[in-house]
XYZ file of C-alpha atoms in Angstrom:
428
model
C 0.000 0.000 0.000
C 1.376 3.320 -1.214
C 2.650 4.954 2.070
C 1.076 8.610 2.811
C 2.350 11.766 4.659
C 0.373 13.051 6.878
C 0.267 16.626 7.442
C 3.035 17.092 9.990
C 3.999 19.900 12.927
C 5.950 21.973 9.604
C 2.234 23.149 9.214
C 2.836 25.802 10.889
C 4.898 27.331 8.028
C 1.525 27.725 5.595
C 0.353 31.244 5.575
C -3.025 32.347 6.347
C -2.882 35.484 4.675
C -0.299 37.260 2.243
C 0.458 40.124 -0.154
C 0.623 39.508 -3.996
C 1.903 41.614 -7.112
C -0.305 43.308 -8.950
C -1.263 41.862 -12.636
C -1.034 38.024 -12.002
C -4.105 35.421 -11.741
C -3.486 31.665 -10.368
C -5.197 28.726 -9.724
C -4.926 25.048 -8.572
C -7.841 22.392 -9.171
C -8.205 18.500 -9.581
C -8.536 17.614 -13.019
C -7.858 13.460 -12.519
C -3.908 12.887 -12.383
C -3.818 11.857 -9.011
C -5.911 8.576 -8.469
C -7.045 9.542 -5.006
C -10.240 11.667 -7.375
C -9.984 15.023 -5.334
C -6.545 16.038 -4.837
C -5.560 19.136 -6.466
C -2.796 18.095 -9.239
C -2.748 20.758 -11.624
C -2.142 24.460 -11.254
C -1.430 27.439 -12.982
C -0.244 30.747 -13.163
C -0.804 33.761 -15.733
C 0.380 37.271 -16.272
C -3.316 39.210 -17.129
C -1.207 42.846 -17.161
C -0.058 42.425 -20.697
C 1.339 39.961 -23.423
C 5.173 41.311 -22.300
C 6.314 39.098 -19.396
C 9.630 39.217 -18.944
C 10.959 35.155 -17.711
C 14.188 33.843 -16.293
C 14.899 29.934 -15.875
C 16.858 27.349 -14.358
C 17.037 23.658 -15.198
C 17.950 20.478 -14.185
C 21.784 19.781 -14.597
C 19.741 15.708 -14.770
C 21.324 14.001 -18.282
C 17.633 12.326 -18.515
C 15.916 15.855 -18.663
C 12.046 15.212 -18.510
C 9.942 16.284 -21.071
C 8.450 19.889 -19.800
C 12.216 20.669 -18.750
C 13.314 20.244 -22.400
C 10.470 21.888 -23.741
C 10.250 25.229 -21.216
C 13.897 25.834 -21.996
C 13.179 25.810 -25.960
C 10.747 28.527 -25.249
C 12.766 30.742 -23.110
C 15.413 30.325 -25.674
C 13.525 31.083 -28.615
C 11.789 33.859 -26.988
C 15.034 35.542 -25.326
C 13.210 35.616 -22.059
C 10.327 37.717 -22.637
C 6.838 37.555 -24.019
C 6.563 34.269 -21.415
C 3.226 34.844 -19.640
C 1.961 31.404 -18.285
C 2.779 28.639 -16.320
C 0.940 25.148 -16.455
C 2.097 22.757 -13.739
C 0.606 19.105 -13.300
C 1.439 17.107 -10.025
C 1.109 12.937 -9.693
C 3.225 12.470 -12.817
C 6.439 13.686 -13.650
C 6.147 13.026 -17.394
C 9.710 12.375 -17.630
C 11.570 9.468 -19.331
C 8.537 9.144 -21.461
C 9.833 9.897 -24.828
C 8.001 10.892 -27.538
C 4.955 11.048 -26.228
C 5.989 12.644 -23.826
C 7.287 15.238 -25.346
C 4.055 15.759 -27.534
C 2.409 15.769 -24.215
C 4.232 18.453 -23.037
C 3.987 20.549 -26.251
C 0.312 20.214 -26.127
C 0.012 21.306 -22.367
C 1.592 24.929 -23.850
C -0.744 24.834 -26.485
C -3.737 24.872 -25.163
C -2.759 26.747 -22.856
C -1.027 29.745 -24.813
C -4.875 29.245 -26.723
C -6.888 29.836 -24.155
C -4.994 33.650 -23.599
C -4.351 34.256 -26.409
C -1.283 35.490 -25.720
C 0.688 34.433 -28.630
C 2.201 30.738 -29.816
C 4.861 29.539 -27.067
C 3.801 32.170 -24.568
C 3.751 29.432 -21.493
C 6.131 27.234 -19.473
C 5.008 23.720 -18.494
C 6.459 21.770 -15.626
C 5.574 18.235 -13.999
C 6.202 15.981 -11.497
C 6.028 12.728 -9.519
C 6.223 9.269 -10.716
C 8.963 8.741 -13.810
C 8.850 6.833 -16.459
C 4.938 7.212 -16.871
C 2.983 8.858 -19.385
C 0.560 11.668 -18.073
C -3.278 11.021 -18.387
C -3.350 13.773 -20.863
C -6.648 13.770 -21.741
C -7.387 14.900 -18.302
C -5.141 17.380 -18.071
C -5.974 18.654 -21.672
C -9.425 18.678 -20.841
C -8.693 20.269 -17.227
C -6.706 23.676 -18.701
C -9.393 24.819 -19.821
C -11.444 24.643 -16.657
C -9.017 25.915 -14.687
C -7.571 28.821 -16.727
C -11.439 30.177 -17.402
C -13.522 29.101 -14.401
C -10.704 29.209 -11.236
C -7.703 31.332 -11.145
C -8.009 34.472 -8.814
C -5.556 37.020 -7.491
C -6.278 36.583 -3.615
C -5.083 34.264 -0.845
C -7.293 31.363 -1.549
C -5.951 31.058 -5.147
C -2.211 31.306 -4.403
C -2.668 28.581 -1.547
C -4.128 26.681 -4.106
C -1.898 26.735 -6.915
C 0.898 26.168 -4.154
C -1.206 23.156 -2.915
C -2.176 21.688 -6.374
C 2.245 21.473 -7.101
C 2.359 19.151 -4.217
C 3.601 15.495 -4.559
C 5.016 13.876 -0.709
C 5.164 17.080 0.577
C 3.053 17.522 3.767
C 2.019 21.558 3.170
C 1.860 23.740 0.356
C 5.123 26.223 0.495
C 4.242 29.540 -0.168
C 5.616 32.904 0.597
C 5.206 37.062 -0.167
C 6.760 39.728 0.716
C 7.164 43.441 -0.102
C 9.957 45.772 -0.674
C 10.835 49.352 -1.971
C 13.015 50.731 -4.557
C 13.993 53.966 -5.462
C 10.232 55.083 -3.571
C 7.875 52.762 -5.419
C 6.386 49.463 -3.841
C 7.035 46.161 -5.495
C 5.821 42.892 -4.453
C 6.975 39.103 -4.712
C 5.304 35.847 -4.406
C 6.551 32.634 -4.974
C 5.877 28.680 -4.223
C 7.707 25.583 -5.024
C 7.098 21.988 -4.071
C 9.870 19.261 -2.858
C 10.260 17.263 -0.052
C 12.637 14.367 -1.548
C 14.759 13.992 -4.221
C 16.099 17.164 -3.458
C 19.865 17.990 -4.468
C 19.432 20.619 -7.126
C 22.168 22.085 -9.097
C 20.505 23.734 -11.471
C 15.220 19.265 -6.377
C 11.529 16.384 -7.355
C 11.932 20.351 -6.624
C 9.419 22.525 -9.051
C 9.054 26.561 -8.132
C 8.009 29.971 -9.299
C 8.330 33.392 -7.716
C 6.674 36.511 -9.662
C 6.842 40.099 -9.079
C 5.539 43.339 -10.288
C 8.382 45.034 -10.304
C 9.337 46.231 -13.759
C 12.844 44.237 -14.958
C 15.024 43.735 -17.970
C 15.398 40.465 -19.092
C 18.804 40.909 -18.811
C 18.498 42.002 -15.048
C 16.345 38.778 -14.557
C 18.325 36.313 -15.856
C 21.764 37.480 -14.023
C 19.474 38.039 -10.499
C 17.929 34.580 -10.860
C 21.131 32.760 -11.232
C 22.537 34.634 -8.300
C 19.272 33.925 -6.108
C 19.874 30.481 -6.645
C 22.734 29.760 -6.318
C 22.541 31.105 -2.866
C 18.996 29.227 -1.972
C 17.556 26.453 -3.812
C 21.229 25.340 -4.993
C 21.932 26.107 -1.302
C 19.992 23.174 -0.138
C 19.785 18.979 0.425
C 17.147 16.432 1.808
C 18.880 13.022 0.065
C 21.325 13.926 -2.226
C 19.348 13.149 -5.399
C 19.064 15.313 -8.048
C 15.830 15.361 -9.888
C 14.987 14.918 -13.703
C 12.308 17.849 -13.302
C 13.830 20.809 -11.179
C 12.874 24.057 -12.592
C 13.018 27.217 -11.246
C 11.169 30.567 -12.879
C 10.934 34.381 -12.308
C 8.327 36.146 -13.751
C 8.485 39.712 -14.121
C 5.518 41.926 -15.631
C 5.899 45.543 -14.235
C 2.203 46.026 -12.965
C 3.419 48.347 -10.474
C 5.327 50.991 -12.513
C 8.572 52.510 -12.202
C 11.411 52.631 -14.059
C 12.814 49.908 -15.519
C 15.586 47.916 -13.605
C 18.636 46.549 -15.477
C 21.917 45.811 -14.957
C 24.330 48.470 -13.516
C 21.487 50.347 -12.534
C 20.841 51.244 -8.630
C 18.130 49.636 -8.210
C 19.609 46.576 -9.273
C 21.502 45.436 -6.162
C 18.080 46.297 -3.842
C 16.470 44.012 -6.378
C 18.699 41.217 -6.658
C 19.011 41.643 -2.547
C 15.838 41.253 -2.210
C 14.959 38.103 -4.275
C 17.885 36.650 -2.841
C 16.542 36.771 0.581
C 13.210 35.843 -0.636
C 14.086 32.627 -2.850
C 16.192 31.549 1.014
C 13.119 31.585 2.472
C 11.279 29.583 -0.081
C 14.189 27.301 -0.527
C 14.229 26.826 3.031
C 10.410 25.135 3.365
C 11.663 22.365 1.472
C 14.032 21.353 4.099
C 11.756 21.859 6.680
C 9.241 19.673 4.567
C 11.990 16.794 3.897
C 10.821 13.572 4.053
C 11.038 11.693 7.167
C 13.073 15.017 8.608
C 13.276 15.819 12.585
C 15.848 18.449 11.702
C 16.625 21.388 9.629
C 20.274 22.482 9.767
C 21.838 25.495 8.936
C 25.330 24.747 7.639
C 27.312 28.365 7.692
C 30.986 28.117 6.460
C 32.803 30.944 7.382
C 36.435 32.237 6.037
C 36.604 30.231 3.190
C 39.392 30.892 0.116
C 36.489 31.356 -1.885
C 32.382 31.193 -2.444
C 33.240 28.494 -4.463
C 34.858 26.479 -2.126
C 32.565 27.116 0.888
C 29.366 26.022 -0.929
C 31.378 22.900 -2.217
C 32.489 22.046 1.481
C 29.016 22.898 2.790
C 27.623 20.509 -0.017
C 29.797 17.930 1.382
C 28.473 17.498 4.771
C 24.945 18.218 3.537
C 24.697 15.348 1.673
C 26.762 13.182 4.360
C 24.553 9.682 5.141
C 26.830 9.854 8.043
C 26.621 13.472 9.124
C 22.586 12.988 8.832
C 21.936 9.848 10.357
C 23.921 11.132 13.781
C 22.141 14.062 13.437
C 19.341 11.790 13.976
C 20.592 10.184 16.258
C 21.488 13.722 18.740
C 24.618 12.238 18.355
C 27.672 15.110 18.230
C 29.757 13.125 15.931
C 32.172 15.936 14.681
C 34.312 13.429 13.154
C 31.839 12.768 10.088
C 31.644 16.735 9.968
C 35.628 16.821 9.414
C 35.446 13.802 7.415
C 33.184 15.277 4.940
C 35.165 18.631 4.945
C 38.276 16.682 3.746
C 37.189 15.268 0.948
C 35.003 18.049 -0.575
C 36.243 18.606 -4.517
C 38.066 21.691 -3.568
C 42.123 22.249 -3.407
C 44.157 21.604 -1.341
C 45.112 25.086 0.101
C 41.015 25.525 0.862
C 41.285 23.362 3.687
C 43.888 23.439 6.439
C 43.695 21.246 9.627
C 45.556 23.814 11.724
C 43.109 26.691 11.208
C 40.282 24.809 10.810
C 37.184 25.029 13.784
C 34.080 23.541 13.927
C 31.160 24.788 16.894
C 27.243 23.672 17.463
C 25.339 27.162 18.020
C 21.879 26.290 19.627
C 18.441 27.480 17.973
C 17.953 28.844 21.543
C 20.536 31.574 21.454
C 22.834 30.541 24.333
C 26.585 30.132 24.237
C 27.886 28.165 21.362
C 29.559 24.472 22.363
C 32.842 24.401 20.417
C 33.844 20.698 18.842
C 37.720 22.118 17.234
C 39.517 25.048 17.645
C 42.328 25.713 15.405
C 42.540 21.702 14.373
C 42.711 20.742 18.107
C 39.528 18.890 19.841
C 37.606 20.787 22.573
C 36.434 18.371 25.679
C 33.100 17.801 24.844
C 30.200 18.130 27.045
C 28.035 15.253 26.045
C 25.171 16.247 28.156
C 25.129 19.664 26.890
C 25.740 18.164 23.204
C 22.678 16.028 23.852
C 20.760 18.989 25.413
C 21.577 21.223 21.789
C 20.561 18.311 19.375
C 17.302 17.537 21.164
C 16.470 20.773 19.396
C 14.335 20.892 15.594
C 16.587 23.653 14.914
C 20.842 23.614 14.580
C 23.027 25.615 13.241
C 26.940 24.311 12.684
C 29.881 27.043 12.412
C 32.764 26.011 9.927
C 35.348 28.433 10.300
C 38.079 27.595 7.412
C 40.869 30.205 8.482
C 41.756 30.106 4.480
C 40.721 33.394 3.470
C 37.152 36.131 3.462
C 34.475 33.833 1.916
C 31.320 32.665 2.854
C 28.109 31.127 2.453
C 25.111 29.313 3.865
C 23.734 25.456 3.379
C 20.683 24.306 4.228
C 19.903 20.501 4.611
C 18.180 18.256 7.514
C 18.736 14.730 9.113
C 17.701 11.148 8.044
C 15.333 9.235 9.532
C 13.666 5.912 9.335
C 10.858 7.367 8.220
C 12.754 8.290 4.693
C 13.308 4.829 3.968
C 9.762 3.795 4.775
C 8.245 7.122 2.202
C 10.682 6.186 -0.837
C 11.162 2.403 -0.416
C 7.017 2.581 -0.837
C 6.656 4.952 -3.665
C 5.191 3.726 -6.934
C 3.443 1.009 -4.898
């Protein structure tokens, strides 16, 4: 029997309430891809301001790219990231590994959906996921576009929760956030979701997400911000370690709110690209909470590093550490499988030197940090106090390199049995 998450304590994290950008209508509704006959499993978003959105992407580095990820990155190629207005998103089916038909599937989910706006031929982005290697019920999604782009999209709180919702696969709550900012005196909003729980090692994880604004942005601006953003959240995070054939990540800009337009070099730039940054953490950052079978979520922060480069690789490391996980698990403080995993990261040899090398627990309550190695040389550990910090959801774990002014910040979480139970049950 197909095992089923039940909606856990991360709850908490689903908004009741939230602020959205001007110009954009979404919707989520059941149209029969998930067999359970009333789960929502396909959603959509679409820019109603004008036939100019301006779209960024990123993809799946995934050799066995799944159908809607080869054919959304045609379109934002052809199209030079703008006149994208759409998104169409089906959950329960990943459509990937399907080949030809599933690409015509995929092609046809654009279709009728660029027909039913009218917003031009190749005007929308498709996306899937969930099970691989099948092909989608297409007729009910075909048939469901329709109904759902006419009869149920909506600007308010319901709708967004619902489109967030409808993305959902093993996730346990719909991850959505929004958020205002200023620049140069004028108002701008963001909103964005994404889905993931497992599978979830992106390097652009099953991680699908969008984040809109009405800020008014060059596609140029756009494409440099987005790859920035992410490489600083959703590449900045780890459940399992696997990478997914579907991840996709998209920013749609369509400049509802007015202003100038921002591009490159401009001032407004940085406040933008500051700003998304911050936002796409704390999107990215659900999906860790979310991760399936997860007690934890860890914040990884590598500190002094020879280069950004070199601290994400090193953070990636222990991230994706069975070892490092399964004693975090366990409450167990372990240091040695953090050190472990910091010495054979893929970086040179001069980013990582014993001697100046220290490693600290700082507790999600605020108190004093327990240091684990200072300056290569173990610290006496207090096991009680150890056991006292890791009884805690929350952990953060200091890696100070002493190899130069670098930094960054990981996110990833711990593994429990209940992982094993979720994925060794999937298809089932």
């Amino acid at each position: 029997m197909r095992f089923i998450r039940t909606l856990s304590k991360a709850a908490r994290f689903v908004p009741e309430s939230g602020t959205y950008p001007k110009g954009f209508a979404v919707g989520g509704i059941h149209c029969g891809v998930k067999k359970d006959g009333k789960s929502l499993d396909l959603a959509m978003l679409h820019n109603t301001h004008s036939k100019d959105g301006v779209a960024a992407a990123v993809f799946t580095k995934n050799k066995f790219k799944a159908a809607p990820v080869q054919v959304s990155r045609r379109i934002v190629d052809e199209k030079h990231n703008q006149h994208i207005n759409s998104i169409i998103v089906n959950s329960g089916n990943a459509n990937a590994v399907t080949g030809a038909q599933g690409m015509k599937d995929a092609e046809d989910m654009v279709k009728v959906t660029d027909a039913i706006f009218e917003d031009g031929p190749n005007s929308t982005l498709v996306m899937s996921t969930g099970v691989i290697g099948q092909n989608l019920p297409i007729d009910n999604i075909l048939s469901g576009i329709p109904r759902l782009g006419l009869e149920n999209l909506g600007s308010d709180h319901a709708h967004w929760l619902n489109c967030a919702t409808a993305l959902c696969t093993t996730d346990t709550f719909p991850k959505l956030v929004s958020k205002q900012f200023e620049v140069d005196g004028t108002t701008y909003t963001l909103a964005g979701l994404c889905k993931g729980a497992g599978m979830i090692c992106p390097n652009m994880a099953t991680l699908l997400g969008f984040f809109v604004t009405d800020a008014p942005v060059s596609p140029a601006a756009l494409k440099q911000i987005l790859t920035y953003s992410v490489d600083r959240s959703f590449n900045a995070i780890s459940v399992d370690g696997d990478m997914s054939t579907n991840d996709t990540i998209v920013a749609i800009a369509n400049g509802a709110a007015g202003g100038a337009v921002i591009d490159v070099g401009t001032p407004a730039f940085e406040t933008l690209q500051q700003s998304i940054t911050e936002f796409a953490q704390q999107l990215a950052q659900l999906v860790v909470r979310d991760g399936e079978g997860a007690t934890k979520f860890i914040e990884l922060r590598v500190n002094n590093a020879s280069s950004f480069e070199d601290a994400h690789k090193i953070a990636n490391s222990i991230a994706n550490s069975a070892l490092f996980k399964t004693a975090m698990y366990g409450k167990d403080a372990n240091w040695g499988r953090i050190l472990c995993a910091i010495g054979y990261a893929d970086v040179g040899s001069d980013a990582v030197v014993p001697t100046t090398t220290n490693v600290s627990f700082i507790p999600a309550d605020g108190s004093e940090p327990l240091k684990l190695l200072v300056n290569g040389e173990p610290e006496l550990v207090d096991e009680d106090r150890a056991s006292e910090i890791l009884a805690h959801e929350d952990l953060i774990i200091d890696i100070d390199l002493g190899t130069g002014d670098s930094s960054t910040k990981f996110w990833t979480c711990d593994f429990s049995h209940e992982y094993v139970t979720i994925n060794g049950d999937y298809r089932s």
